[in-house]
Amino acid sequence: MTSTIEPEIGRARLRKEDARLIAGRTRWTDNLALPGLLHMAVARSPMAHARITNIDVDAARRMPGVLAVFTGADLAGEQGSLPCAWPITEDMKSPDAPSIAVEEVNFAGEAVAVVVARSAYEAADALEAVDVDYDELPVVLDLEGAVADGADLVHPDLGTNASATWVFDSAEAGTGTDVERAIADAEVLIERTYRQQRLIPAFMEPRSVVVDPTGEQLTMWSATQIPHILRVMLAMTLSVPEHKVRVIAPDVGGGFGGKLQVTPEEILTFLVARRLGKPVKWTETRSESLLSAHHGRDQVQKLTLAARRDGTVTGLKVELLADMGAYLRLVTPGVPILGAFMFNAIYKFPAYRFACTNVFTNKTPTDAYRGAGRPEATYAIERLMDELAAELGVDPIEIRERNWIRHEEFPFDTVAGLTYDSGNYEAATAKAKELFGYDALRAEQRERRERGDTVQLGIGTSTFTEMCGLAPSRVLGALSYAAGGWEHAAVRMLPTGKVEVVTGSSPHGQGHETAWSQIVADQLGVPFEDVEVLHGDTQSSHRGMDTYGSRSLTVGAMAVVRAADKVKAKAAKVAAHMLEAAEDDVEFAGGAFGVRGAGAEAKSVSIQDVALAVFAAHDLPDGVEPSLDSEATFDPENFSFPHGTHLCAAEVDTETGRVTIRSYVAVDDVGKVVNPLIVEGQVHGGLAQGIAQALYEEAVHDESGTLTTGTLADYLVPSAVDLPEFTTDRTETAATSNALGVKGVGEAGTIASTPAVVNAVVDAVRHLGVSDVQMPCTPMRVWQAIRTGRTDAGGLGGEAGGGLGSINPEGGAR
Amino acid sequence: MRITVTVDGTTYTDEVEPRQLLVHYLRERLGKVGTVVGCDTSNCGACTVHLDGHSVKSCSVLAVQADGGEVTTIEGLARDGTLHPVQQAFHDNHALQCGFCTPGMIMQSIDLLADNPDPDERAVREGLEGNLCRCTGYQNIVRAVRDAAGHMRGGAGPEAEQVRETRNVVGGGN
Amino acid sequence: MIPAAFDYVAPTTVDDAVRALAEAGEDAKVIAGGQSLLPVLRMRLAAPSMLVDLGKVAELRGVREDGDTLVVGAMTTHYDVQRDPLVREHARLLALATNVVADPQVRHRGTFGGSLAHADPAGDLLAPALALDAELVVAGMDGRRTIPAAEFFADFFTTSMRSGEILCEVRVPKKTGWSAHYEKFNRVAQAWSIVAVAAAVLVDDGTITEARVGLTNMAATPVRATAVESALVGQPATAEAITAAAQHAAEGTSPAADGNADAEFRQHLARVLTSRAVSAAVGA
């Protein structure tokens, strides 16, 4: 049978994953019930920095249904130290990171006791009976203050709050010239300090862990992005034999980097279940999640951009302070360093220097959040380019054009030492301008300014790129990352011709089952429906580096392609035998093997025929083993570099400071697209989170180190009403770093959108004397900026303003 | 306290603690784990179900308050293997990614279409303001709801779900 | 999160409810729709020994007329208030403010009386009740008494109801033919009001003859912008005149500061939003 099969890659396939999710047939970790399951709850420190002088758990132990209560002292001997896989410098200072505090607490929210009870209700009741006495210690909160002389110390034994300083200098690296020289010679200097506020990933599914110690292997289910890394780290941290641990990530409800972690609670659930010999579940409340799951961003960026009066940039100096919080979690120190390669962005800076000092404070540890390092860098440079344009009186897009890498200049070696393989910034920008109606909006902006309208219009540009596909293992090694960046896949041909794909990627909403099915359907010429994708269980998927950093498609799917190639190679030998032809004369097309040049009517054997023949194994060529199953581990040679042009039109009510996004155009170049529906969805979601950083979200600690945005009533995740309709489109230049030509899309929207929005806000009121508004651009900040030129209005008042957060335990106001 | 509640067409009578939240009764007693808990403050809407014909956040209703009532969850929408038009529209429009908010989103979408069978974009967004999604940026959710509106000709709102003939299960759940 | 344990009773009459509350003592709490109370209980910010649920007290639900007064049962849900034709005709301000309370699910369960008794200064129904000179009828073991809205809201989350009293109904003088608008200002859709302004005005032949303006979250209780009301009366219903009158909106206020707004910004917002609310009401 000859058929023309429409390629699956590029089709807007509806997702396989949906059927269960829309019907409520879900497998969230918290849905799991096991016989005799016990429930763990965690007592957390209300103090940001204190010595524990006494913990009284007797009353809690006597509470109904309580089986055990453990303190740090009870678990100190076996808890080890939570892993940090990214020692960015040889002299990096890293404190011991206990899962449960033993003598001292270093952030409000740190675990101080765990209660295990027959039900979650009884566990919650017993928590109230845990009584902890603290001796307060000085609280370190402010980044700049923390590294000033004589500062109080988070970890006095380290002797400093500075964990490490990491430097890249283009003159020293030989990738460019000396930035100080460029600054000295500059015709124009733009010097700014920007603040990346602290954010909370706020995945919708609260974290949950179930540990069953009753089997031969100890099994952990966890709402994690990284089941494979978690298993290795459990083995290394707790000295348990790796082969005696199985980790399963069932349905996972979002992560955004927030579930890229080996958490204290995973360790504690493990230890408690092992102690008690019973299955134990811990599911966090939203308040716990906001308080103690790792936070993101939080940097102070001191920036100097040198340029000539014609708008040509000549140098960029970046000095960062990055807030680690109280401890170094899994990749905490490396997050700001990921930005080091992206501040120069798409522009041809001849000189560049990046220096980042990582700083401890008495706050929740930070770690990866969607974009991780790259949003910070992109924000800084895209804001600076707008400032340069304003300084020179040039259109912001024009100033970018004068400096960006032209499409004929690829591959391009950047001043930060990367090689951008492909891109076309001109094409994406042209398309974005057209969709946006750039000229008409500029005309309206002028008209409103002249009229003195109380609602002013601003236009924000962001021509971004990013590095995706973590990562070439040798590069990670050079950056002192503890692991490689490869990914594993296996393809199994079942006797009936169906296909099982095992992937080391670990989806938590992305749609890998659908995309991988499309890729394999094309590779093997089998129907999309005949492919089953297995993931997230170290028993079925034994090797993996999991999902983060927009790496699944560029690395994980490439492993799938390589494994499928091996299946085809094995099948070709058998097919040649079945066709009684030489292997070299056999070709594979449309799911079947035939003899090259034999014509359409000639005999062919489908890959399913081959699979059945191999299963029977009655008549195989000599030396061929009866299996087509194959696996592959792919390690990329380079990162991939998605890019795009985002344009935002924002209206600013100058009377109230309210910002309303009027239109938003995103033209992204993510290379070849496997499923345009999924790509569009990723962009939409990314935009929402990037816009939320610009306008809404901020994790705030008060002067005693208490998180005051500890519920979703205070930490403002936007709803449908708060976001605009997006116009999204694409241009396509294939990546040359992988055979699929793909670049990755998971973080693009988040990285690009934040500066686009803030640029629009500033552009709307620049004529009123505003050159910056600190994020999030709240109404009060915008109003104050217009009125006084202050950029950082806001912060905490001493009194309650109403709402849930104002209620105190006595039922009155706070 | 003894309560009798009809959930997805089956009537259950159970002893519950007064403080038990409806969502915990559904999940832990009846095994209706399709309905999930996303927050403590009734902001996220992930736990949305229909109670006596209206959408409610089941984390902010006590099980005892539902005594004598009729509850529909995401698990009770499909009929004879056919998805509810809103479920189908969520699939058709790629209106979900991780899917955690989806049950609540779908239940609230059905409610809003019952009140307004032909909502414009603004009305959909406002009707969903009590439901948070972190994955989709809402755009495809809005599309899905408007698409579903086109496929529903009235009568498919919460009230149509209330099942007349019900099975009785005393001491239901586990 | 999980509430601490409590006893629960769901009486079916006001008399039974009052009796139950009296028997339960100081630590008992009334639950109406529960949309504010349940999150508070879940966060364990309160731990009453007993909840007296008014959900089954049929006599507390519904809207009726009593001469020149509209009577709204305390247990009437926001959803029902929004849609009630009597409310829309005679207390339009109330319907408009109710439209923007929380979100649809909460409006299905939450009640008018519950919101008022909760007395959150950021709640959206307090200022309209105050502006409309509502009277609140409460019942206790000593019988019923009527409290003017101006005396009902005593402090943050505190009313002048005595322990053991239940809010039964709210009597709102009809404002038939008045124009109204509720201008809410918050950061995201489901957030509480930073400031909001409730305005109801009577316009006769282009001139404002009566005005009521209430402010949300400008103090520990809702406040009346009486200076604005006085300044509006007799003025033409034009944007210029309204804006001028609205400059008095923050007089005498000393609002709190929080992460969303300091006192100065709140006072500024009160002026801007008052102007917008009154202008929107009259279509200026």
Tab-separated table of C-alpha atoms in Angstrom, chain A residues 31 171 225 236 268 309 320 418 428 434 452 482 506 522 571 780 789 805:
chain	number	residue	atom	x	y	z
A	31	ASN	CA	-4.715	12.220	44.785
A	171	ALA	CA	39.180	41.562	27.398
A	225	GLN	CA	10.056	18.677	37.396
A	236	MET	CA	23.801	11.149	47.404
A	268	LEU	CA	11.698	14.976	55.433
A	309	ARG	CA	26.456	59.834	19.533
A	320	LEU	CA	24.969	42.562	39.969
A	418	LEU	CA	28.726	32.286	22.606
A	428	ALA	CA	10.788	39.428	13.144
A	434	GLU	CA	3.221	45.626	10.777
A	452	GLY	CA	-2.574	66.697	27.269
A	482	ALA	CA	27.846	19.397	38.705
A	506	SER	CA	9.643	15.171	32.502
A	522	ASP	CA	7.272	11.127	11.237
A	571	ALA	CA	14.759	-2.584	10.935
A	780	MET	CA	1.144	54.322	43.273
A	789	GLY	CA	10.229	61.590	39.614
A	805	GLY	CA	-4.379	40.093	55.227
